[in-house]
PDB file of N, CA and C in Angstrom:
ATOM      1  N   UNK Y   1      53.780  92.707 124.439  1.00 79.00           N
ATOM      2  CA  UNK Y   1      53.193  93.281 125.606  1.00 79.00           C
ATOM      3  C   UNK Y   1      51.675  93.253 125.439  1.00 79.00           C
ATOM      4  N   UNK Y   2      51.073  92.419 126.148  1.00 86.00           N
ATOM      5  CA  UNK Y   2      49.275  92.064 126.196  1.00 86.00           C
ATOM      6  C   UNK Y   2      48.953  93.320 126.321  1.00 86.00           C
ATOM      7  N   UNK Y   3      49.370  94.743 126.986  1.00 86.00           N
ATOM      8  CA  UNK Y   3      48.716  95.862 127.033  1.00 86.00           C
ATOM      9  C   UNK Y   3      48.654  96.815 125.831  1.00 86.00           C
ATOM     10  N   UNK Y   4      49.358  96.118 124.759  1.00 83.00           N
ATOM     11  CA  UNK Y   4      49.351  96.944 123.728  1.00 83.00           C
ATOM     12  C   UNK Y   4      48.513  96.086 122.554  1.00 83.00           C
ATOM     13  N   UNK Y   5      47.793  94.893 122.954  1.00 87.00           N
ATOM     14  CA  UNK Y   5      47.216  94.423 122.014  1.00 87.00           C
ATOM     15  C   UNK Y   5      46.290  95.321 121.235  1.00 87.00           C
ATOM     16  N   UNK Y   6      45.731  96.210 121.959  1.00 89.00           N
ATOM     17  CA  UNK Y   6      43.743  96.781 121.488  1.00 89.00           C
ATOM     18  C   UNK Y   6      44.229  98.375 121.496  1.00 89.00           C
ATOM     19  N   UNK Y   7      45.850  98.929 121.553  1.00 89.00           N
ATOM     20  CA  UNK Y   7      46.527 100.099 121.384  1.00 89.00           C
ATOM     21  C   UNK Y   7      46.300 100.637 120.099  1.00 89.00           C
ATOM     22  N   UNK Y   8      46.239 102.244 119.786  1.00 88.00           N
ATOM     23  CA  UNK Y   8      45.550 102.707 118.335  1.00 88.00           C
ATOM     24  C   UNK Y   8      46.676 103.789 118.831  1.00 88.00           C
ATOM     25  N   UNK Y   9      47.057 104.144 116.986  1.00 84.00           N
ATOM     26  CA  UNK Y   9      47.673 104.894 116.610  1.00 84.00           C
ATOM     27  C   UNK Y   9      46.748 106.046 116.580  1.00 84.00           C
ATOM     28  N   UNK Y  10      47.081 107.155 117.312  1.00 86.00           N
ATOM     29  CA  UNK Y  10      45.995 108.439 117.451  1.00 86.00           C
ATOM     30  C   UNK Y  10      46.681 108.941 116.031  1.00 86.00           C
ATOM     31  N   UNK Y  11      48.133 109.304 116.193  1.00 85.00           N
ATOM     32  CA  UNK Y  11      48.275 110.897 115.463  1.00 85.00           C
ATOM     33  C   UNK Y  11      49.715 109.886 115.358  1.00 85.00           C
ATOM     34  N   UNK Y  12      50.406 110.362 114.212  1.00 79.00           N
ATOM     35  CA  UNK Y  12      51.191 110.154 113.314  1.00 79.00           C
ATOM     36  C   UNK Y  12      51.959 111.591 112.971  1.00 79.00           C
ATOM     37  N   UNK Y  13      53.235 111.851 113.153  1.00 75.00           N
ATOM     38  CA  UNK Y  13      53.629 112.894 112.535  1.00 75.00           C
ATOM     39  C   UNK Y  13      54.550 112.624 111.763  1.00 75.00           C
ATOM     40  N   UNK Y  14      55.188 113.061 110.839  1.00 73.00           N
ATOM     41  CA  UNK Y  14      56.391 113.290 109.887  1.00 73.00           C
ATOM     42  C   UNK Y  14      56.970 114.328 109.553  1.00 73.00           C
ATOM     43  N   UNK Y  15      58.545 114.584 109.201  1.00 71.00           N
ATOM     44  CA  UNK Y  15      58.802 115.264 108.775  1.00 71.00           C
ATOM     45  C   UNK Y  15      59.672 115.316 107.945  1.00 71.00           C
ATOM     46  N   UNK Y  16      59.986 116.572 107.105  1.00 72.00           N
ATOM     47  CA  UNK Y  16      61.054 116.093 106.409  1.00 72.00           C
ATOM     48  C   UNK Y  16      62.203 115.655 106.596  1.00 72.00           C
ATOM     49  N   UNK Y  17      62.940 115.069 105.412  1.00 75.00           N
ATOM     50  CA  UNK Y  17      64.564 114.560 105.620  1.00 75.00           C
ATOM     51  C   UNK Y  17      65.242 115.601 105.523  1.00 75.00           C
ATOM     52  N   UNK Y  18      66.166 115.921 106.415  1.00 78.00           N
ATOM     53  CA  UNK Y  18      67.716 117.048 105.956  1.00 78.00           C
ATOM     54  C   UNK Y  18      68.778 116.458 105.644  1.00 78.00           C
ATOM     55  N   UNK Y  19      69.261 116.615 104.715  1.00 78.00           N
ATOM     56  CA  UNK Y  19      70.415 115.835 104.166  1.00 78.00           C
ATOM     57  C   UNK Y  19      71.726 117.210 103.697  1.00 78.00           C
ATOM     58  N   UNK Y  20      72.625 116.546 104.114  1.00 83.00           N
ATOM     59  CA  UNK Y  20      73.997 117.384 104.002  1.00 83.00           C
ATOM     60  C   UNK Y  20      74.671 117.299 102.455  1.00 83.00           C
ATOM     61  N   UNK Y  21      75.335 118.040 101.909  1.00 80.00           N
ATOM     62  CA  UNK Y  21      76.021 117.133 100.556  1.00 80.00           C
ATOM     63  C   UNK Y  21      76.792 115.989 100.334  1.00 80.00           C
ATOM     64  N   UNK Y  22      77.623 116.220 101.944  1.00 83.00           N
ATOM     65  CA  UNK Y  22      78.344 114.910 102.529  1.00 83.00           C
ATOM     66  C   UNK Y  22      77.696 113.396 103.031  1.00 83.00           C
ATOM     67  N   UNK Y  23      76.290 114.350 103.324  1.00 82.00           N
ATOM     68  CA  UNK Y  23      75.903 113.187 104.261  1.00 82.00           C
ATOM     69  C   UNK Y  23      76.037 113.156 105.450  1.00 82.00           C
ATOM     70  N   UNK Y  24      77.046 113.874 106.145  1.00 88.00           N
ATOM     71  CA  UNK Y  24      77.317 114.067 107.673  1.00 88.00           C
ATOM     72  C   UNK Y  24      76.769 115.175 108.295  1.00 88.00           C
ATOM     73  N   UNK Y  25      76.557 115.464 109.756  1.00 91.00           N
ATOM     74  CA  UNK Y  25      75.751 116.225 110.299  1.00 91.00           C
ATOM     75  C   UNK Y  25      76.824 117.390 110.081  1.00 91.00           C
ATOM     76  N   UNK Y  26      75.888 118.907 110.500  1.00 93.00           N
ATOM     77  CA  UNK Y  26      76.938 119.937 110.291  1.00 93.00           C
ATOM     78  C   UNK Y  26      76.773 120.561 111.549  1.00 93.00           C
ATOM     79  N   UNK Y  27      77.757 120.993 112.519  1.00 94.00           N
ATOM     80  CA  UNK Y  27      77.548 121.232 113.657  1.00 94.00           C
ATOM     81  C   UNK Y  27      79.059 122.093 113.754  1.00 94.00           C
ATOM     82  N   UNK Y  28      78.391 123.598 115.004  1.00 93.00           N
ATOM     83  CA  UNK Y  28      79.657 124.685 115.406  1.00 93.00           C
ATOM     84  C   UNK Y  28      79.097 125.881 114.969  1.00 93.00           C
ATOM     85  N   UNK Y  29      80.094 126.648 115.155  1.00 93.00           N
ATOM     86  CA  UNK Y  29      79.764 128.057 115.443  1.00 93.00           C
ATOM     87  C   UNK Y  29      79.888 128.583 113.708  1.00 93.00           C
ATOM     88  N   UNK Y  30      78.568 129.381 113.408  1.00 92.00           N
ATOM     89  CA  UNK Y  30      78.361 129.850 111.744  1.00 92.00           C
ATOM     90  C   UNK Y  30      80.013 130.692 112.160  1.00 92.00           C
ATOM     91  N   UNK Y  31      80.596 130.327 110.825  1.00 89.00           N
ATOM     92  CA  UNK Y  31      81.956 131.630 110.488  1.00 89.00           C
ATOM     93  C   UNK Y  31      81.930 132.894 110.329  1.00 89.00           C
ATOM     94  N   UNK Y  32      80.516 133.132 109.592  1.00 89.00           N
ATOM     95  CA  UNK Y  32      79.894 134.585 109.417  1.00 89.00           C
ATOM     96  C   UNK Y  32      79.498 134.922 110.839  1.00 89.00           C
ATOM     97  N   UNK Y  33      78.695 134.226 111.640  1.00 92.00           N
ATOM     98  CA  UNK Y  33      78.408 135.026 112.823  1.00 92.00           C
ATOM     99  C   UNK Y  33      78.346 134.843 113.982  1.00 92.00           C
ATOM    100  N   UNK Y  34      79.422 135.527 114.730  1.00 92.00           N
ATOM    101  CA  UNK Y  34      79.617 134.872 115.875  1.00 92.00           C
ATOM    102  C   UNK Y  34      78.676 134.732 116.949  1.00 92.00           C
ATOM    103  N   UNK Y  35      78.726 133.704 117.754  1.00 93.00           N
ATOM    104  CA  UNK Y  35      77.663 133.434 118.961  1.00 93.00           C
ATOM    105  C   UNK Y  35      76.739 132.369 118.030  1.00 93.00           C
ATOM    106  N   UNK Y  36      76.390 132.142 117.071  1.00 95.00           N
ATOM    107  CA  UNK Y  36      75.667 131.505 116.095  1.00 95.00           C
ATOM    108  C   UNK Y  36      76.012 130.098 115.920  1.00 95.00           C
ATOM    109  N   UNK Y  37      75.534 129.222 116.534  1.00 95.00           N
ATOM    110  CA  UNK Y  37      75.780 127.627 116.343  1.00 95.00           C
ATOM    111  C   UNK Y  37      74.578 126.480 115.897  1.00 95.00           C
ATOM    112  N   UNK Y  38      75.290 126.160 114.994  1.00 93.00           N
ATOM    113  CA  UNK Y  38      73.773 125.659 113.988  1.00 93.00           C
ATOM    114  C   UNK Y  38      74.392 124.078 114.589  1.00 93.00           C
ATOM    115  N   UNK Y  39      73.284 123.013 114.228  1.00 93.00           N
ATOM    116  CA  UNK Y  39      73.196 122.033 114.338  1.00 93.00           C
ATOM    117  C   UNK Y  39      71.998 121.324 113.177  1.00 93.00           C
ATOM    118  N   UNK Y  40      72.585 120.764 111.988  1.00 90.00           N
ATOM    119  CA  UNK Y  40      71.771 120.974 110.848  1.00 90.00           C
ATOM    120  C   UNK Y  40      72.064 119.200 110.302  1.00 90.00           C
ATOM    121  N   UNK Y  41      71.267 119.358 109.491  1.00 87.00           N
ATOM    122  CA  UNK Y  41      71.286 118.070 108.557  1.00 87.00           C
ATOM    123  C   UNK Y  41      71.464 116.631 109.182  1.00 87.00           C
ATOM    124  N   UNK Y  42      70.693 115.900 110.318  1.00 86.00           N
ATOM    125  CA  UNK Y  42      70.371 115.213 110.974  1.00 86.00           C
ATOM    126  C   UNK Y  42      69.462 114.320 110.755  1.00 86.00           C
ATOM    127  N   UNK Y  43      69.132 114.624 109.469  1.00 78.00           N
ATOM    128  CA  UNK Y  43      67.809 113.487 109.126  1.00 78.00           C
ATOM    129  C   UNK Y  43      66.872 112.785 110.091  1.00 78.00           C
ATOM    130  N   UNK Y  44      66.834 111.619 109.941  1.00 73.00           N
ATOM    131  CA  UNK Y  44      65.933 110.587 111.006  1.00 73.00           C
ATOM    132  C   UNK Y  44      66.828 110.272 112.232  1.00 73.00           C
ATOM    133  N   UNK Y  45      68.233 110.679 112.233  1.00 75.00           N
ATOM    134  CA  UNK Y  45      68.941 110.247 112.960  1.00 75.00           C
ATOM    135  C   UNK Y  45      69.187 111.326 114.250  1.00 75.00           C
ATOM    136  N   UNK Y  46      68.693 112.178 113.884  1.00 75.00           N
ATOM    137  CA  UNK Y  46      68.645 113.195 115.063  1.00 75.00           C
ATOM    138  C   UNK Y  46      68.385 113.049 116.273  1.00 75.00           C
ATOM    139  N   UNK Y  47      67.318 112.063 116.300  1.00 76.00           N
ATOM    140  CA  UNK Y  47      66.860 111.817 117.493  1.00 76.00           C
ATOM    141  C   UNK Y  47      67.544 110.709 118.613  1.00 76.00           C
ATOM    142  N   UNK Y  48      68.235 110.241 117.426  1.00 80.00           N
ATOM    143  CA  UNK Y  48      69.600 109.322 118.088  1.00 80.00           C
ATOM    144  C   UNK Y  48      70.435 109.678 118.506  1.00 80.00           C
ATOM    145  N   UNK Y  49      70.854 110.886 118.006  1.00 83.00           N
ATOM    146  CA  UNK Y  49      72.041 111.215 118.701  1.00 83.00           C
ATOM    147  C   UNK Y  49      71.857 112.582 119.468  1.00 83.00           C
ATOM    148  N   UNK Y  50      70.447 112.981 119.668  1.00 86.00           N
ATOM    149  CA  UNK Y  50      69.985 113.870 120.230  1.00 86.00           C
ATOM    150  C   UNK Y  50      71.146 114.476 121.706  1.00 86.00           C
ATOM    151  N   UNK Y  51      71.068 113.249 122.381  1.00 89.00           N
ATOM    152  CA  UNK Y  51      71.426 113.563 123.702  1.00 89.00           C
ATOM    153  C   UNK Y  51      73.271 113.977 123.481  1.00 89.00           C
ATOM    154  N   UNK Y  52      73.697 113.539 122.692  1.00 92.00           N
ATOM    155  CA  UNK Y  52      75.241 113.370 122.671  1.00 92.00           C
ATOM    156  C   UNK Y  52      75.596 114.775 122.023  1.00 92.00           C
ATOM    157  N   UNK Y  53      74.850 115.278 120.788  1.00 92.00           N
ATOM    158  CA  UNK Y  53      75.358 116.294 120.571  1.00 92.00           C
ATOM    159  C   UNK Y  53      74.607 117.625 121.206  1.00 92.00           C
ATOM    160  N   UNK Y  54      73.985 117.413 121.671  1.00 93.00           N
ATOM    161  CA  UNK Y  54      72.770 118.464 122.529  1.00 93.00           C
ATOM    162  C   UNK Y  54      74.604 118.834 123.599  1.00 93.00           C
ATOM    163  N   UNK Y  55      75.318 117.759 124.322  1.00 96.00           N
ATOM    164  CA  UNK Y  55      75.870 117.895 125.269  1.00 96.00           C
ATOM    165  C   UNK Y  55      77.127 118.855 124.652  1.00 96.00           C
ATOM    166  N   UNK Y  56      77.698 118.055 123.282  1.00 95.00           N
ATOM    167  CA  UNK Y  56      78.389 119.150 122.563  1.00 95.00           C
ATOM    168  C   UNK Y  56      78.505 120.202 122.538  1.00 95.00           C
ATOM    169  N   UNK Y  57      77.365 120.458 122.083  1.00 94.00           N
ATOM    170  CA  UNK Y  57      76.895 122.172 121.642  1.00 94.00           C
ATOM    171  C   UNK Y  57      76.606 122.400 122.468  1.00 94.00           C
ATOM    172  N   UNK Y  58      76.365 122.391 124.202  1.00 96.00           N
ATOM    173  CA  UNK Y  58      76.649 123.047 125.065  1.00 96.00           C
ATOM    174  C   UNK Y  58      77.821 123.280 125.390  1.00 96.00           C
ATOM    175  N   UNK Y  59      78.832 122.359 125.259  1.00 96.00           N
ATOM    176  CA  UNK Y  59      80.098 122.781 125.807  1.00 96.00           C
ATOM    177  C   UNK Y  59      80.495 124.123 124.553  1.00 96.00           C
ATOM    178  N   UNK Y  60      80.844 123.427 123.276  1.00 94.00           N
ATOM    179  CA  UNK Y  60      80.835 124.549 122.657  1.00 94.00           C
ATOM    180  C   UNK Y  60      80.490 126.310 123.100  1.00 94.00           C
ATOM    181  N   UNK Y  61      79.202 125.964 123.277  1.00 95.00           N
ATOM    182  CA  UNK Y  61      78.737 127.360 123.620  1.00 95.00           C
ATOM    183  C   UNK Y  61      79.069 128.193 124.673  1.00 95.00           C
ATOM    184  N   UNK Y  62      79.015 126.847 126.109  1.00 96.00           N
ATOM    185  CA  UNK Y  62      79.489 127.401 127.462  1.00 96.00           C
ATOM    186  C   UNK Y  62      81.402 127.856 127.349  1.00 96.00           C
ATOM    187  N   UNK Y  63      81.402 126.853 126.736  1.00 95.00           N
ATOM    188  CA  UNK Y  63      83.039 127.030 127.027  1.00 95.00           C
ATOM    189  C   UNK Y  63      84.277 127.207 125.508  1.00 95.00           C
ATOM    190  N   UNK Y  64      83.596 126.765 124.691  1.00 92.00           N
ATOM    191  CA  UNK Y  64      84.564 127.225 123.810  1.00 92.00           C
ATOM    192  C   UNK Y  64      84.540 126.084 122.683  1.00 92.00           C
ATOM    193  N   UNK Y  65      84.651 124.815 123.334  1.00 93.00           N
ATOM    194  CA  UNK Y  65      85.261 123.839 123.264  1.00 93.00           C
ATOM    195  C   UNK Y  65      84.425 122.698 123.451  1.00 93.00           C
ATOM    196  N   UNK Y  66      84.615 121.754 122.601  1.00 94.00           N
ATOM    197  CA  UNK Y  66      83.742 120.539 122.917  1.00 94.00           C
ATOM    198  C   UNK Y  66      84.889 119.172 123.439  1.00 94.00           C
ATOM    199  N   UNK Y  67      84.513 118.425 124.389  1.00 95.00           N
ATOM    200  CA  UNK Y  67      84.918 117.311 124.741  1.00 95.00           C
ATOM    201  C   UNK Y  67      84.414 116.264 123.769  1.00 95.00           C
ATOM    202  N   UNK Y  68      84.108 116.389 123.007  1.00 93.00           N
ATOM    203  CA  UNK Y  68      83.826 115.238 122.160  1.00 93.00           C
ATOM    204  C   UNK Y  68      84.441 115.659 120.768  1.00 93.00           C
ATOM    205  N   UNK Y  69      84.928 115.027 119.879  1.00 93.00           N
ATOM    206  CA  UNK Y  69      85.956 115.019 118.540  1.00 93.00           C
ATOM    207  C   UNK Y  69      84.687 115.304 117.670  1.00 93.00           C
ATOM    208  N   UNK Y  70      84.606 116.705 116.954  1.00 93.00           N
ATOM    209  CA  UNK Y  70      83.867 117.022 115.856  1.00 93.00           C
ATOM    210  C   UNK Y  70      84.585 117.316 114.382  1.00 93.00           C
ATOM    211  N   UNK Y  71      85.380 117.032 114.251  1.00 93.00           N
ATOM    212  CA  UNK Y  71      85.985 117.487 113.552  1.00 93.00           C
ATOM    213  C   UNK Y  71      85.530 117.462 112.155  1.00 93.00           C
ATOM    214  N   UNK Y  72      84.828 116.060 111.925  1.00 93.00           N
ATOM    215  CA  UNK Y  72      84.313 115.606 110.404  1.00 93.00           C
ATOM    216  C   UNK Y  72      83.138 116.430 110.427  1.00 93.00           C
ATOM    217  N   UNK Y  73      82.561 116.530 111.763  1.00 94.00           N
ATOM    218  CA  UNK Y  73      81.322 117.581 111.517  1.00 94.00           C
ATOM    219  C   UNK Y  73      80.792 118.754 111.294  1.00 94.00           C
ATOM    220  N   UNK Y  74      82.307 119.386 110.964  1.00 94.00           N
ATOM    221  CA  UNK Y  74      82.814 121.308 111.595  1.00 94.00           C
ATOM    222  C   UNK Y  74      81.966 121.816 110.259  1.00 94.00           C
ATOM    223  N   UNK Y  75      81.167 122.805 110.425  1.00 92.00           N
ATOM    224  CA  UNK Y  75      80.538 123.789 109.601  1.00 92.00           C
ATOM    225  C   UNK Y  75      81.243 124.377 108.923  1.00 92.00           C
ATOM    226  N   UNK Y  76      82.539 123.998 108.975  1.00 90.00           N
ATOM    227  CA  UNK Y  76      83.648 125.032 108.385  1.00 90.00           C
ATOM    228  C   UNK Y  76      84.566 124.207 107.412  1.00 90.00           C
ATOM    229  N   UNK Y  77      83.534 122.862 106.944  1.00 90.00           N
ATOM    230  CA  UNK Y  77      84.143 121.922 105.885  1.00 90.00           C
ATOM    231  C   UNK Y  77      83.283 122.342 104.444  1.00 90.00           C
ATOM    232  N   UNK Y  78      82.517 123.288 104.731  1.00 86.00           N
ATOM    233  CA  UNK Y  78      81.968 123.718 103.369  1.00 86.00           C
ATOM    234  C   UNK Y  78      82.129 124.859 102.825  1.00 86.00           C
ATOM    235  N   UNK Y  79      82.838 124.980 102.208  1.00 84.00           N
ATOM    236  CA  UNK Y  79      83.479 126.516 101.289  1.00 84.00           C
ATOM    237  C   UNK Y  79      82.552 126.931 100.494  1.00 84.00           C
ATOM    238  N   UNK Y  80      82.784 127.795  99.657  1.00 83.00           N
ATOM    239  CA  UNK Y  80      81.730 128.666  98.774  1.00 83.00           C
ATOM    240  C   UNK Y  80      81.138 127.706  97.087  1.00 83.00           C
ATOM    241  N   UNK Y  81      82.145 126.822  96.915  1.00 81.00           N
ATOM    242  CA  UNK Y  81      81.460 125.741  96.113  1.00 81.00           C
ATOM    243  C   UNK Y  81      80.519 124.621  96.557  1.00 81.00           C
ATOM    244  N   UNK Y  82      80.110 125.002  97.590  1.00 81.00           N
ATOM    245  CA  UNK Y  82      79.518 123.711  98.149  1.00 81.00           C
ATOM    246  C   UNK Y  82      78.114 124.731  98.004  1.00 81.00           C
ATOM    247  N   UNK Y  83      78.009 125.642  98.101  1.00 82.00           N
ATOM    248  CA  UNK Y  83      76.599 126.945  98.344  1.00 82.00           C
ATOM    249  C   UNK Y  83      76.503 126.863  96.573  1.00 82.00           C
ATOM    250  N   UNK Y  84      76.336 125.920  95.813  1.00 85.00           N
ATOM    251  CA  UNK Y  84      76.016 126.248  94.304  1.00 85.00           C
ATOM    252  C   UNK Y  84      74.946 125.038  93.903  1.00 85.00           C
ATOM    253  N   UNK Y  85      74.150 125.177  93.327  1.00 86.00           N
ATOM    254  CA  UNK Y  85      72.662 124.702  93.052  1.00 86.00           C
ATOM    255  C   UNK Y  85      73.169 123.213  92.328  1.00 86.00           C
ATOM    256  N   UNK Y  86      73.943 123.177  91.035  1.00 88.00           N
ATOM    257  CA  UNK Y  86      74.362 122.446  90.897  1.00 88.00           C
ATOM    258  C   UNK Y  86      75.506 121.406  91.640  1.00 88.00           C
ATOM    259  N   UNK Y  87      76.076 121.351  92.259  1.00 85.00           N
ATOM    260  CA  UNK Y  87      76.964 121.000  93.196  1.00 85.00           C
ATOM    261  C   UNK Y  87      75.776 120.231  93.897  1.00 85.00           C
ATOM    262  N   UNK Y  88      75.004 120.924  94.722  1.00 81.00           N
ATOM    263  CA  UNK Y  88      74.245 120.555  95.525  1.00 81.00           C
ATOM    264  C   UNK Y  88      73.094 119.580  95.015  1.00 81.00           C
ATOM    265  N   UNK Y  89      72.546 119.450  94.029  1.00 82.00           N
ATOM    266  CA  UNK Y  89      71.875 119.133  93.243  1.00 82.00           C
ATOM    267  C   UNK Y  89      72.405 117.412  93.175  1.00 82.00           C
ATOM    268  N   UNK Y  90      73.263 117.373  92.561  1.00 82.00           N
ATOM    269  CA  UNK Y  90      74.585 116.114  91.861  1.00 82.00           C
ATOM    270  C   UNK Y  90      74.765 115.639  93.395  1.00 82.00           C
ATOM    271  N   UNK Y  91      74.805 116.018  94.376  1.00 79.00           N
ATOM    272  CA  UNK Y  91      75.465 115.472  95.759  1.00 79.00           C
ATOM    273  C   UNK Y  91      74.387 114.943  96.219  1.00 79.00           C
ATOM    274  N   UNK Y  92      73.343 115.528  96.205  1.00 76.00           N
ATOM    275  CA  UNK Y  92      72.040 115.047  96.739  1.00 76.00           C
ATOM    276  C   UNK Y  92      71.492 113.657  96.698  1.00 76.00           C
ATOM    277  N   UNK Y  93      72.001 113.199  94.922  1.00 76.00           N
ATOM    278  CA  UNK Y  93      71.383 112.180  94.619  1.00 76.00           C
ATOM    279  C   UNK Y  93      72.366 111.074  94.907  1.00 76.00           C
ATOM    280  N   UNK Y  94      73.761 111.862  95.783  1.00 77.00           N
ATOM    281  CA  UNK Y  94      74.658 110.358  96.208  1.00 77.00           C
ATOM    282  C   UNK Y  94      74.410 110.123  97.547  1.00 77.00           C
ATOM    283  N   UNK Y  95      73.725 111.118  98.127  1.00 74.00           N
ATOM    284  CA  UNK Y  95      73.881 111.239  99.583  1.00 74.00           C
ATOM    285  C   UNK Y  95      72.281 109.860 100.261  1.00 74.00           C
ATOM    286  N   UNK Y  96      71.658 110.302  99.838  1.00 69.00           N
ATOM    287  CA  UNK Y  96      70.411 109.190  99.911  1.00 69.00           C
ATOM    288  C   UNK Y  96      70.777 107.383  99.836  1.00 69.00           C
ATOM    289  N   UNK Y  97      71.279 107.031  98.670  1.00 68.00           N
ATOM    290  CA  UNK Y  97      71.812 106.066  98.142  1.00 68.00           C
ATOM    291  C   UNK Y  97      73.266 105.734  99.342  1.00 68.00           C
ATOM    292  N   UNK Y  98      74.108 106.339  99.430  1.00 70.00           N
ATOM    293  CA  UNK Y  98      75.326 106.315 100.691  1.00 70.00           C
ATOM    294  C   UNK Y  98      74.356 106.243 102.047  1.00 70.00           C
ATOM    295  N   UNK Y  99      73.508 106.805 102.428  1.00 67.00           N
ATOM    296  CA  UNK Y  99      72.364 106.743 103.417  1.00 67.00           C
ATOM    297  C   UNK Y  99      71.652 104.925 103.968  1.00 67.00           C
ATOM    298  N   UNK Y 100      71.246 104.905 102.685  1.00 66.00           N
ATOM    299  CA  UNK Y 100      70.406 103.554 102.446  1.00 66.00           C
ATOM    300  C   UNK Y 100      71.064 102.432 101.932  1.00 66.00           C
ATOM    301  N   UNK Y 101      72.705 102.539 101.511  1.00 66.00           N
ATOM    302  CA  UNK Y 101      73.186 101.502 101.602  1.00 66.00           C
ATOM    303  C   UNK Y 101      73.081 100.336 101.980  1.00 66.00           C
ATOM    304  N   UNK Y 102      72.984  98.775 101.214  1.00 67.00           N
ATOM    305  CA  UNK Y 102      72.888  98.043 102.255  1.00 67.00           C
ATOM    306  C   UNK Y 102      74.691  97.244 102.229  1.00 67.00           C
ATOM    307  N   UNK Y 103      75.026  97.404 103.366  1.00 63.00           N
ATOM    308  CA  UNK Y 103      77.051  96.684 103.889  1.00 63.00           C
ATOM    309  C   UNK Y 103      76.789  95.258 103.768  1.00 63.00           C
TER     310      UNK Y 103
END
């Protein structure tokens, strides 16, 4: 595009990576507290799938229930060994590498 030849990068932002132990996003209502629906560990990819699970977690919220299959994503796939430093630690360094894979 000729209009972007003489185009300047003003401002640059970044932020950090969130990474899951799985690797998969964590999305639904916290177990501890109700009304509470997190949408977490999305990395760079958040913004991709922004619109799809934005629609989710409304239904969720409005109605109960999501029309779309979350199941691998349920907040309620991590038990009380998954909340331990080590655990988390050891998962971390597979989750990046499973990330950046090249298929």
């Amino acid at each position: 595009m000729p209009v972007l030849e003489n185009a300047r990068v003003q401002q640059l932002l970044n932020g950090p990576e969130s990474f899951t132990a799985d690797g998969r996003w964590i999305v639904g209502e916290a177990p501890e507290i109700s009304n509470y629906f997190v949408v977490a560990g999305m990395s760079s990819t958040g913004v991709a799938g922004a619109g799809g699970i934005g629609k989710a977690v409304a239904e969720l919220v409005s109605q109960g229930e999501s029309s779309s299959v979350l199941f691998s994503l349920d907040i309620c796939r991590f038990v009380d060994i998954h909340n331990n430093k080590k655990f988390l630690r050891d998962r971390v360094r597979e989750v990046l590498g499973m990330k950046w894979y090249i298929h």
